[in-house]
CSV table of C-alpha atoms and ligand atoms in Angstrom, one decimal:
chain,number,residue,atom,x,y,z
A,125,MET,CA,-19.3,13.1,22.0
A,126,THR,CA,-17.7,14.9,24.8
A,127,ALA,CA,-15.0,17.7,25.8
A,128,ALA,CA,-12.4,15.5,24.4
A,129,ALA,CA,-13.6,15.6,21.2
A,130,LEU,CA,-13.1,19.2,20.9
A,131,MET,CA,-9.1,17.7,21.6
A,132,ARG,CA,-6.6,19.1,18.8
A,133,ILE,CA,-4.6,16.5,17.0
A,134,PRO,CA,-1.0,16.7,16.6
A,135,LEU,CA,0.1,17.0,12.6
A,136,ILE,CA,3.1,15.7,12.1
A,137,ASP,CA,5.2,16.3,8.7
A,138,MET,CA,7.0,13.8,7.9
A,139,ARG,CA,10.2,13.3,10.6
A,140,SER,CA,9.7,17.1,11.4
A,141,SER,CA,7.2,17.9,14.2
A,142,VAL,CA,4.8,20.1,13.0
A,143,ARG,CA,2.0,20.2,14.6
A,144,ALA,CA,-1.1,21.8,14.6
A,145,PRO,CA,-4.8,21.7,15.0
A,146,ILE,CA,-7.7,20.2,13.5
A,147,PRO,CA,-11.5,21.0,13.7
A,148,PRO,CA,-13.1,19.3,16.6
A,149,LEU,CA,-15.6,16.1,16.1
A,150,VAL,CA,-18.5,16.8,15.1
A,151,PRO,CA,-21.3,14.4,16.7
A,152,TYR,CA,-21.8,10.5,15.0
A,153,VAL,CA,-23.8,7.9,15.1
A,154,GLN,CA,-20.8,5.2,16.4
A,155,GLY,CA,-20.2,2.3,12.9
A,156,ALA,CA,-21.8,5.5,10.8
A,157,LEU,CA,-18.2,6.9,10.4
A,158,VAL,CA,-17.6,8.4,7.1
A,159,ASP,CA,-15.6,11.4,6.1
A,160,THR,CA,-16.8,14.4,3.5
A,161,ARG,CA,-17.6,13.3,0.6
A,162,HIS,CA,-19.4,9.9,2.5
A,163,ARG,CA,-16.9,7.4,2.4
A,164,THR,CA,-16.7,4.9,5.2
A,165,LEU,CA,-12.8,3.6,6.7
A,166,ARG,CA,-13.1,0.3,6.3
A,167,ASP,CA,-9.0,-0.5,5.4
A,168,LEU,CA,-5.3,-0.1,7.5
A,169,ARG,CA,-2.5,-0.1,5.8
A,170,ILE,CA,0.3,-0.5,8.3
A,171,SER,CA,3.9,0.5,7.5
A,172,VAL,CA,6.3,-1.7,9.8
A,173,THR,CA,10.0,-0.4,8.8
A,174,ASP,CA,10.4,2.4,6.2
A,175,ARG,CA,13.5,0.6,5.5
A,176,CYS,CA,14.1,-1.6,2.1
A,177,ASN,CA,16.6,-4.2,0.3
A,178,PHE,CA,15.6,-2.4,-2.8
A,179,ARG,CA,15.8,0.9,-4.3
A,180,CYS,CA,13.1,0.3,-6.9
A,181,THR,CA,13.5,3.5,-9.1
A,182,TYR,CA,9.8,4.4,-8.7
A,183,CYS,CA,10.3,4.1,-5.5
A,184,MET,CA,13.1,4.8,-3.6
A,185,PRO,CA,15.8,6.2,-6.2
A,186,LYS,CA,19.2,5.6,-5.2
A,187,GLU,CA,19.9,8.9,-5.4
A,188,VAL,CA,17.6,9.2,-2.7
A,189,PHE,CA,18.0,7.1,-0.6
A,190,GLY,CA,22.1,6.6,-0.5
A,191,ASP,CA,23.6,5.1,2.0
A,192,ASP,CA,23.6,8.1,3.9
A,193,TYR,CA,19.8,8.5,3.8
A,194,ALA,CA,18.9,9.1,7.5
A,195,PHE,CA,16.0,6.8,8.6
A,196,LEU,CA,13.8,6.6,11.4
A,197,PRO,CA,15.4,6.0,14.3
A,198,HIS,CA,14.9,3.0,16.2
A,199,ASP,CA,12.4,4.7,19.5
A,200,GLU,CA,10.7,6.2,16.8
A,201,VAL,CA,9.3,3.5,15.1
A,202,LEU,CA,6.3,2.3,16.3
A,203,THR,CA,6.5,-0.8,18.4
A,204,PHE,CA,4.4,-4.8,17.5
A,205,GLU,CA,2.2,-2.9,20.7
A,206,GLU,CA,2.1,-0.5,20.1
A,207,ILE,CA,0.6,-1.6,16.3
A,208,VAL,CA,-2.0,-3.7,17.4
A,209,HIS,CA,-3.2,-1.5,20.2
A,210,ILE,CA,-3.6,1.3,17.7
A,211,ALA,CA,-5.1,-1.0,14.7
A,212,LYS,CA,-7.5,-2.8,17.0
A,213,ILE,CA,-9.0,0.9,18.1
A,214,PHE,CA,-9.8,1.1,13.6
A,215,HIS,CA,-11.2,-2.0,14.2
A,216,GLY,CA,-13.5,-0.3,16.3
A,217,HIS,CA,-13.9,1.7,14.1
A,218,GLY,CA,-15.1,-0.8,11.5
A,219,VAL,CA,-12.1,-1.7,9.5
A,220,GLU,CA,-12.4,-5.2,8.7
A,221,LYS,CA,-9.4,-5.1,6.3
A,222,ILE,CA,-5.4,-4.7,7.4
A,223,ARG,CA,-1.5,-4.2,4.8
A,224,LEU,CA,1.2,-4.5,6.2
A,225,THR,CA,3.8,-2.8,3.9
A,226,GLY,CA,6.4,-0.2,4.4
A,227,GLY,CA,9.8,-0.8,3.1
A,228,GLU,CA,9.5,-4.5,2.9
A,229,PRO,CA,8.2,-5.5,6.1
A,230,LEU,CA,9.7,-9.0,6.1
A,231,LEU,CA,13.4,-6.6,6.9
A,232,ARG,CA,11.6,-6.6,9.9
A,233,LYS,CA,12.1,-8.6,12.9
A,234,ASP,CA,10.2,-11.7,13.5
A,235,ILE,CA,7.2,-9.8,11.6
A,236,GLU,CA,5.5,-13.8,11.4
A,237,LEU,CA,4.7,-12.4,15.5
A,238,LEU,CA,2.8,-8.9,15.0
A,239,VAL,CA,0.3,-11.3,12.5
A,240,GLU,CA,-0.6,-13.5,15.0
A,241,LYS,CA,-0.5,-11.0,17.8
A,242,LEU,CA,-2.7,-9.5,14.9
A,243,ALA,CA,-4.3,-12.5,14.1
A,244,ARG,CA,-4.8,-13.1,17.7
A,245,GLU,CA,-6.3,-9.7,19.0
A,246,LEU,CA,-8.7,-9.1,15.4
A,247,PRO,CA,-10.7,-12.1,15.1
A,248,GLY,CA,-11.9,-11.8,11.5
A,249,VAL,CA,-10.0,-9.1,10.4
A,250,VAL,CA,-8.6,-9.8,6.9
A,251,LEU,CA,-4.5,-9.9,7.2
A,252,THR,CA,-2.7,-9.0,3.9
A,253,LEU,CA,0.4,-8.2,3.4
A,254,THR,CA,2.7,-6.7,0.3
A,255,THR,CA,6.6,-8.1,0.4
A,256,ASN,CA,9.5,-7.4,-2.2
A,257,GLY,CA,9.6,-11.5,-2.2
A,258,SER,CA,13.4,-11.1,-0.5
A,259,ALA,CA,12.8,-12.7,2.2
A,260,LEU,CA,9.1,-14.6,2.1
A,261,LYS,CA,10.7,-17.8,0.9
A,262,ALA,CA,12.1,-18.3,4.5
A,263,LYS,CA,9.2,-16.9,6.0
A,264,ALA,CA,6.2,-18.0,3.7
A,265,LYS,CA,5.9,-20.9,6.0
A,266,LEU,CA,5.6,-19.1,9.2
A,267,LEU,CA,3.5,-15.9,8.8
A,268,ARG,CA,0.6,-18.7,6.6
A,269,MET,CA,0.9,-21.0,10.5
A,270,ALA,CA,0.5,-16.9,11.8
A,271,GLY,CA,-2.3,-16.1,10.3
A,272,LEU,CA,-1.5,-14.3,7.6
A,273,THR,CA,-4.6,-14.5,4.7
A,274,ARG,CA,-3.4,-13.5,2.3
A,275,ILE,CA,-0.1,-11.8,-0.2
A,276,SER,CA,0.6,-10.2,-2.9
A,277,VAL,CA,4.6,-10.3,-4.0
A,278,SER,CA,5.9,-8.0,-6.3
A,279,LEU,CA,7.5,-9.0,-9.3
A,280,ASP,CA,8.6,-6.6,-12.2
A,281,SER,CA,9.6,-8.1,-15.1
A,282,LEU,CA,10.1,-11.3,-15.9
A,283,ASP,CA,13.6,-10.8,-18.1
A,284,ASP,CA,16.1,-11.1,-15.8
A,285,THR,CA,18.5,-7.8,-15.9
A,286,THR,CA,15.5,-5.4,-16.8
A,287,PHE,CA,14.5,-7.0,-13.2
A,288,ARG,CA,17.7,-6.2,-11.4
A,289,ALA,CA,17.8,-2.9,-13.7
A,290,MET,CA,14.3,-1.6,-12.0
A,291,ASN,CA,14.9,-3.2,-8.1
A,292,ASN,CA,18.5,-1.5,-8.4
A,293,VAL,CA,20.4,-3.6,-6.6
A,294,GLU,CA,21.4,-6.5,-8.6
A,295,PHE,CA,18.8,-8.9,-7.2
A,296,PRO,CA,17.8,-11.3,-9.6
A,297,VAL,CA,14.1,-12.9,-10.7
A,298,GLY,CA,15.0,-16.2,-9.5
A,299,LYS,CA,14.3,-15.9,-6.4
A,300,VAL,CA,10.9,-13.9,-6.4
A,301,LEU,CA,9.8,-16.7,-8.4
A,302,ASP,CA,10.7,-19.4,-5.9
A,303,ALA,CA,9.4,-17.3,-3.5
A,304,ILE,CA,6.2,-17.5,-4.8
A,305,ASP,CA,6.4,-20.8,-5.1
A,306,ALA,CA,7.5,-20.8,-2.0
A,307,ALA,CA,4.1,-18.7,-0.6
A,308,ALA,CA,1.7,-21.4,-3.4
A,309,ALA,CA,3.4,-24.0,-1.1
A,310,ALA,CA,1.8,-22.9,1.8
A,311,GLY,CA,-1.0,-22.3,0.9
A,312,PHE,CA,-1.4,-18.5,-0.2
A,313,ALA,CA,-3.3,-18.8,-3.0
A,314,PRO,CA,-4.7,-16.3,-5.3
A,315,ILE,CA,-1.5,-14.7,-4.4
A,316,LYS,CA,-1.7,-11.4,-5.7
A,317,ILE,CA,1.6,-10.3,-8.5
A,318,ASN,CA,1.5,-6.2,-8.4
A,319,MET,CA,3.7,-5.5,-11.3
A,320,VAL,CA,4.4,-1.4,-11.6
A,321,VAL,CA,4.1,-0.5,-15.8
A,322,LYS,CA,6.9,2.1,-15.9
A,323,ARG,CA,7.4,3.1,-20.0
A,324,GLY,CA,10.3,2.0,-22.2
A,325,VAL,CA,11.2,-0.1,-18.9
A,326,ASN,CA,9.2,-2.4,-18.7
A,327,ASP,CA,6.0,-2.2,-20.9
A,328,LYS,CA,7.4,-4.8,-22.8
A,329,ASP,CA,7.1,-7.7,-20.9
A,330,ILE,CA,3.4,-7.1,-19.9
A,331,VAL,CA,1.9,-10.0,-22.3
A,332,GLU,CA,4.7,-12.4,-21.2
A,333,MET,CA,4.1,-12.0,-16.9
A,334,ALA,CA,0.4,-12.1,-18.0
A,335,ARG,CA,1.6,-15.3,-20.0
A,336,HIS,CA,3.4,-17.0,-16.9
A,337,PHE,CA,0.7,-16.5,-15.0
A,338,LYS,CA,-2.3,-17.2,-16.3
A,339,ASN,CA,-2.5,-20.9,-15.7
A,340,SER,CA,-0.9,-20.8,-12.1
A,341,GLY,CA,-4.2,-19.3,-9.9
A,342,ASN,CA,-2.2,-16.9,-9.1
A,343,ILE,CA,-3.8,-12.7,-9.9
A,344,VAL,CA,-0.9,-10.5,-11.6
A,345,ARG,CA,-2.0,-6.6,-11.4
A,346,PHE,CA,-0.4,-4.4,-14.0
A,347,ILE,CA,-0.8,-0.9,-11.6
A,348,GLU,CA,0.1,2.4,-13.2
A,349,PHE,CA,3.1,4.4,-12.6
A,350,MET,CA,2.5,7.3,-9.6
A,351,ASP,CA,3.6,9.6,-8.5
A,352,VAL,CA,3.9,8.9,-5.4
A,353,GLY,CA,6.0,10.6,-2.5
A,354,ALA,CA,9.0,13.7,-3.9
A,355,SER,CA,11.7,11.3,-5.4
A,356,ASN,CA,11.2,9.0,-8.0
A,357,GLY,CA,10.8,12.0,-11.9
A,358,TRP,CA,7.0,10.9,-12.5
A,359,LYS,CA,6.2,12.2,-15.6
A,360,MET,CA,2.6,11.8,-17.9
A,361,ASP,CA,4.5,10.4,-20.3
A,362,ASP,CA,6.1,7.0,-18.1
A,363,VAL,CA,2.7,6.1,-17.5
A,364,VAL,CA,1.3,3.0,-19.9
A,365,SER,CA,-2.4,3.1,-19.2
A,366,SER,CA,-4.5,0.1,-18.1
A,367,ALA,CA,-5.8,0.1,-21.3
A,368,GLU,CA,-3.2,0.6,-23.3
A,369,VAL,CA,-2.5,-3.1,-20.7
A,370,ILE,CA,-5.8,-4.1,-22.3
A,371,ARG,CA,-4.7,-4.0,-25.6
A,372,ARG,CA,-2.2,-5.5,-25.5
A,373,ILE,CA,-2.8,-8.3,-23.7
A,374,ASP,CA,-6.6,-8.5,-25.7
A,375,GLN,CA,-4.7,-9.5,-29.4
A,376,VAL,CA,-2.4,-12.2,-27.8
A,377,PHE,CA,-5.4,-13.3,-24.8
A,378,PRO,CA,-9.1,-12.3,-25.6
A,379,CYS,CA,-10.0,-11.1,-22.6
A,380,GLU,CA,-12.6,-9.5,-21.2
A,381,PRO,CA,-14.2,-7.9,-17.9
A,382,VAL,CA,-14.9,-9.7,-14.2
A,383,ASN,CA,-18.6,-7.9,-11.9
A,384,PRO,CA,-15.8,-6.6,-9.2
A,385,ASN,CA,-15.6,-8.6,-5.8
A,386,TYR,CA,-16.8,-6.5,-3.9
A,387,SER,CA,-17.9,-2.4,-4.0
A,388,GLY,CA,-14.5,-0.5,-4.1
A,389,GLU,CA,-12.3,-2.8,-5.8
A,390,VAL,CA,-9.0,-0.9,-6.0
A,391,ALA,CA,-8.1,-3.4,-9.3
A,392,LYS,CA,-10.2,-3.7,-12.2
A,393,ARG,CA,-10.6,-7.6,-12.9
A,394,TRP,CA,-10.7,-9.2,-16.5
A,395,ARG,CA,-10.6,-12.9,-17.5
A,396,TYR,CA,-9.0,-14.9,-20.0
A,397,LYS,CA,-11.6,-16.5,-22.4
A,398,ASP,CA,-10.4,-18.9,-22.5
A,399,GLY,CA,-10.4,-20.0,-19.0
A,400,SER,CA,-7.6,-19.8,-17.8
A,401,GLY,CA,-7.6,-17.1,-15.3
A,402,GLU,CA,-7.5,-13.9,-14.6
A,403,PHE,CA,-5.9,-10.4,-13.8
A,404,GLY,CA,-6.2,-6.4,-12.8
A,405,VAL,CA,-5.2,-2.8,-13.8
A,406,ILE,CA,-4.7,-0.6,-10.9
A,407,SER,CA,-5.9,2.6,-12.7
A,408,SER,CA,-4.9,5.1,-9.9
A,409,VAL,CA,-3.5,7.6,-13.0
A,410,THR,CA,-5.7,7.7,-16.2
A,411,GLU,CA,-9.3,5.8,-13.8
A,412,ALA,CA,-9.3,7.5,-10.3
A,413,PHE,CA,-11.2,5.3,-7.3
A,414,CYS,CA,-11.4,8.0,-4.9
A,415,ASP,CA,-14.6,8.0,-5.0
A,416,THR,CA,-14.1,4.9,-3.9
A,417,CYS,CA,-11.1,4.8,-1.6
A,418,THR,CA,-11.7,3.9,2.2
A,419,ARG,CA,-8.3,3.6,2.8
A,420,ALA,CA,-5.7,4.7,5.6
A,421,ARG,CA,-2.2,4.3,6.5
A,422,LEU,CA,-0.9,3.9,9.9
A,423,SER,CA,3.5,5.3,9.2
A,424,THR,CA,6.7,3.4,10.3
A,425,ASP,CA,6.2,6.2,12.9
A,426,GLY,CA,2.6,6.2,14.0
A,427,ALA,CA,1.0,9.0,12.4
A,428,VAL,CA,-2.1,8.7,10.3
A,429,TYR,CA,-2.4,9.4,6.7
A,430,THR,CA,-6.0,9.5,5.7
A,431,CYS,CA,-3.9,10.1,1.6
A,432,LEU,CA,-1.3,7.8,-0.6
A,433,PHE,CA,-0.3,11.5,-1.8
A,434,ALA,CA,-0.9,13.6,1.5
A,435,GLN,CA,1.6,15.8,2.1
A,436,LYS,CA,0.5,15.9,6.5
A,437,GLY,CA,0.0,13.0,9.3
A,438,TYR,CA,-1.7,12.8,12.6
A,439,ASP,CA,0.5,11.7,14.8
A,440,LEU,CA,-0.3,9.3,16.9
A,441,LYS,CA,2.4,7.9,18.5
A,442,ALA,CA,2.6,11.1,20.3
A,443,MET,CA,-1.2,10.8,22.0
A,444,LEU,CA,-0.2,6.9,22.6
A,445,ARG,CA,3.4,7.2,24.7
A,446,GLY,CA,1.5,10.8,25.6
A,447,GLY,CA,-1.1,8.9,28.5
A,448,LYS,CA,-4.2,9.8,25.6
A,449,SER,CA,-6.9,7.0,26.9
A,450,ASP,CA,-8.5,4.6,24.2
A,451,ASP,CA,-11.7,6.6,24.3
A,452,GLU,CA,-9.4,9.5,22.7
A,453,ILE,CA,-7.2,8.4,20.7
A,454,HIS,CA,-10.4,6.8,19.2
A,455,ASN,CA,-12.2,10.3,18.9
A,456,ALA,CA,-8.6,11.2,17.3
A,457,ILE,CA,-9.2,9.1,14.8
A,458,ALA,CA,-12.8,9.9,13.9
A,459,SER,CA,-12.1,14.0,13.6
A,460,ILE,CA,-9.1,12.6,11.5
A,461,TRP,CA,-11.4,10.7,9.4
A,462,GLN,CA,-14.8,13.0,9.5
A,463,HIS,CA,-12.6,16.7,7.8
A,464,ARG,CA,-11.1,13.5,5.4
A,465,VAL,CA,-11.6,15.0,2.2
A,466,ASP,CA,-8.9,13.9,-0.4
A,467,ARG,CA,-9.3,13.4,-3.8
A,468,TYR,CA,-5.4,13.7,-4.6
A,469,SER,CA,-5.7,11.8,-8.2
A,470,GLU,CA,-9.1,13.3,-9.5
A,471,ILE,CA,-7.5,16.6,-9.6
A,472,ARG,CA,-3.2,15.4,-10.4
A,473,THR,CA,-1.8,17.8,-12.9
A,474,SER,CA,2.0,18.0,-13.6
A,475,GLU,CA,1.8,20.7,-10.2
A,476,THR,CA,0.9,18.8,-7.9
A,477,ALA,CA,2.9,16.1,-9.0
A,478,ARG,CA,6.0,18.2,-7.8
A,479,GLN,CA,4.4,18.8,-4.6
A,480,LYS,CA,6.7,17.4,-1.4
A,481,LYS,CA,4.3,14.7,-0.2
A,482,VAL,CA,5.4,12.6,1.9
A,483,GLU,CA,7.4,9.3,0.7
A,484,MET,CA,6.0,6.0,-0.4
A,485,SER,CA,8.3,4.0,2.0
A,486,PHE,CA,7.1,6.0,4.9
A,487,ILE,CA,3.5,5.8,4.4
A,488,GLY,CA,3.2,2.4,3.1
A,489,GLY,CA,2.3,1.4,-0.4
B,51,SAM,N1,8.1,-4.0,-0.3
B,51,SAM,C1,7.3,-3.9,-0.5
B,51,SAM,C2,6.5,-4.3,-2.1
B,51,SAM,O1,7.6,-3.4,-3.1
B,51,SAM,O2,5.8,-5.6,-2.6
B,51,SAM,C3,6.2,-3.6,0.3
B,51,SAM,C4,6.5,-1.9,0.0
B,51,SAM,S1,6.0,-1.3,-2.1
B,51,SAM,C5,5.9,0.6,-1.0
B,51,SAM,C6,3.9,-1.7,-2.3
B,51,SAM,C7,3.8,-1.5,-3.8
B,51,SAM,O3,4.1,-0.3,-4.3
B,51,SAM,C8,5.1,-2.3,-4.8
B,51,SAM,O4,3.5,-3.2,-5.2
B,51,SAM,C9,5.5,-1.3,-5.8
B,51,SAM,O5,5.9,-1.7,-6.4
B,51,SAM,C10,4.4,0.0,-5.5
B,51,SAM,N2,4.6,0.7,-5.6
B,51,SAM,C11,5.8,1.4,-5.3
B,51,SAM,N3,5.2,2.8,-6.5
B,51,SAM,C12,5.4,2.7,-7.2
B,51,SAM,C13,4.7,4.2,-7.5
B,51,SAM,N4,5.6,4.8,-8.2
B,51,SAM,N5,3.8,3.5,-8.8
B,51,SAM,C14,2.9,2.1,-8.7
B,51,SAM,N6,3.8,1.5,-7.5
B,51,SAM,C15,4.3,1.7,-7.0
B,52,SF4,FE1,11.6,-0.9,-1.8
B,52,SF4,FE2,9.1,-2.1,-2.3
B,52,SF4,FE3,9.9,0.5,-2.6
B,52,SF4,FE4,11.0,-1.0,-4.5
B,52,SF4,S1,8.9,-0.6,-4.3
B,52,SF4,S2,11.4,-0.5,-3.1
B,52,SF4,S3,10.6,-2.9,-2.9
B,52,SF4,S4,9.6,-0.7,-0.7
B,53,SF4,FE1,-7.3,7.4,-2.0
B,53,SF4,FE2,-6.0,9.3,-1.9
B,53,SF4,FE3,-5.6,7.8,-4.5
B,53,SF4,FE4,-7.7,9.5,-3.9
B,53,SF4,S1,-5.4,9.7,-4.1
B,53,SF4,S2,-7.6,6.4,-3.6
B,53,SF4,S3,-7.7,9.5,-2.1
B,53,SF4,S4,-5.6,7.0,-1.5
């Protein structure tokens, strides 16, 4: 690597423009980029919008994301061309899987055109998307035809009252279930159903969720409630551990662990002993998986974050719009990754939970 390697990469702190240098790029062999803990860069999550039509209490609580909340102005948001441009550079570093997320990604106008561009420009890359399902019924077929490989739909309860209380905008369960059917009809299989479990709120619905999706071919993933962002009032007492989720399901539907599909898979797999399918648990609080974390995140306004719990990101949009070459951006990403030390879930305490971390809707869940 050359003098370009010694560039200073601007750091962005949420929406202000605090900038700071990072250490210089260390020479490395192309294709063998690893961080300080020998983790390879494999996945990229892209937040295509910081906006959402839900106000899930654990993610975008109404008290913080109210009517007067200042979402990003349009000119700060990466265009589809810019997203594809940056994604291609990440691909050059070995990224094989891209997840579109947000905010609610289906609120981004013509999102299927982005999927189509990514599928065309990055053949072989697994393209996935996570949605709250509210606009999925109308988009499922278009997304499939555009080349989306897989889809995850978030659904926190089958009990309409509980679900409405959790999304906090009175959105009914029935519409999300219809959307899941539409996605299945469009050819997505299996569909992953994400349920964030919060004690005293929806943990009563764990077994019902398992029962509903057994035999459907779709896979529920029970996610431990996390202290993302700085506004969801997280407390350890509200977390229902994956071990408890498994225990509760096993009492009704005996189950056993299954080997991971690949090393570093975030969800631990379990299957029902009667052969009626499987479910997953994501235990980022009680069983950290930082050791195998290969994910980078690109925020809605074009900053790279190397951890879901990061407080700072590196402003690639400034580089792109400032006329930096692809090589310079490539080297910037390499340098950012080389210096990555993140292992937040391993060191989480009630103190760290209060730190001012970037919001999940902005950075991409
Ligand atoms: N709006 C889309 C959705 O809800 O699927 C995509 C963005 S959302 C931030 C991505 C995922 O993060 C969802 O499955 C959501 O349930 C999960 N999530 C959000 N806040 C969380 C929290 N505090 N703890 C655990 N998971 C969370
Ligand atoms: Fe919106 Fe998804 Fe966050 Fe819920 S979890 S508020 S649907 S971004
Ligand atoms: Fe990866 Fe950060 Fe989560 Fe650890 S805490 S698994 S480093 S995103």
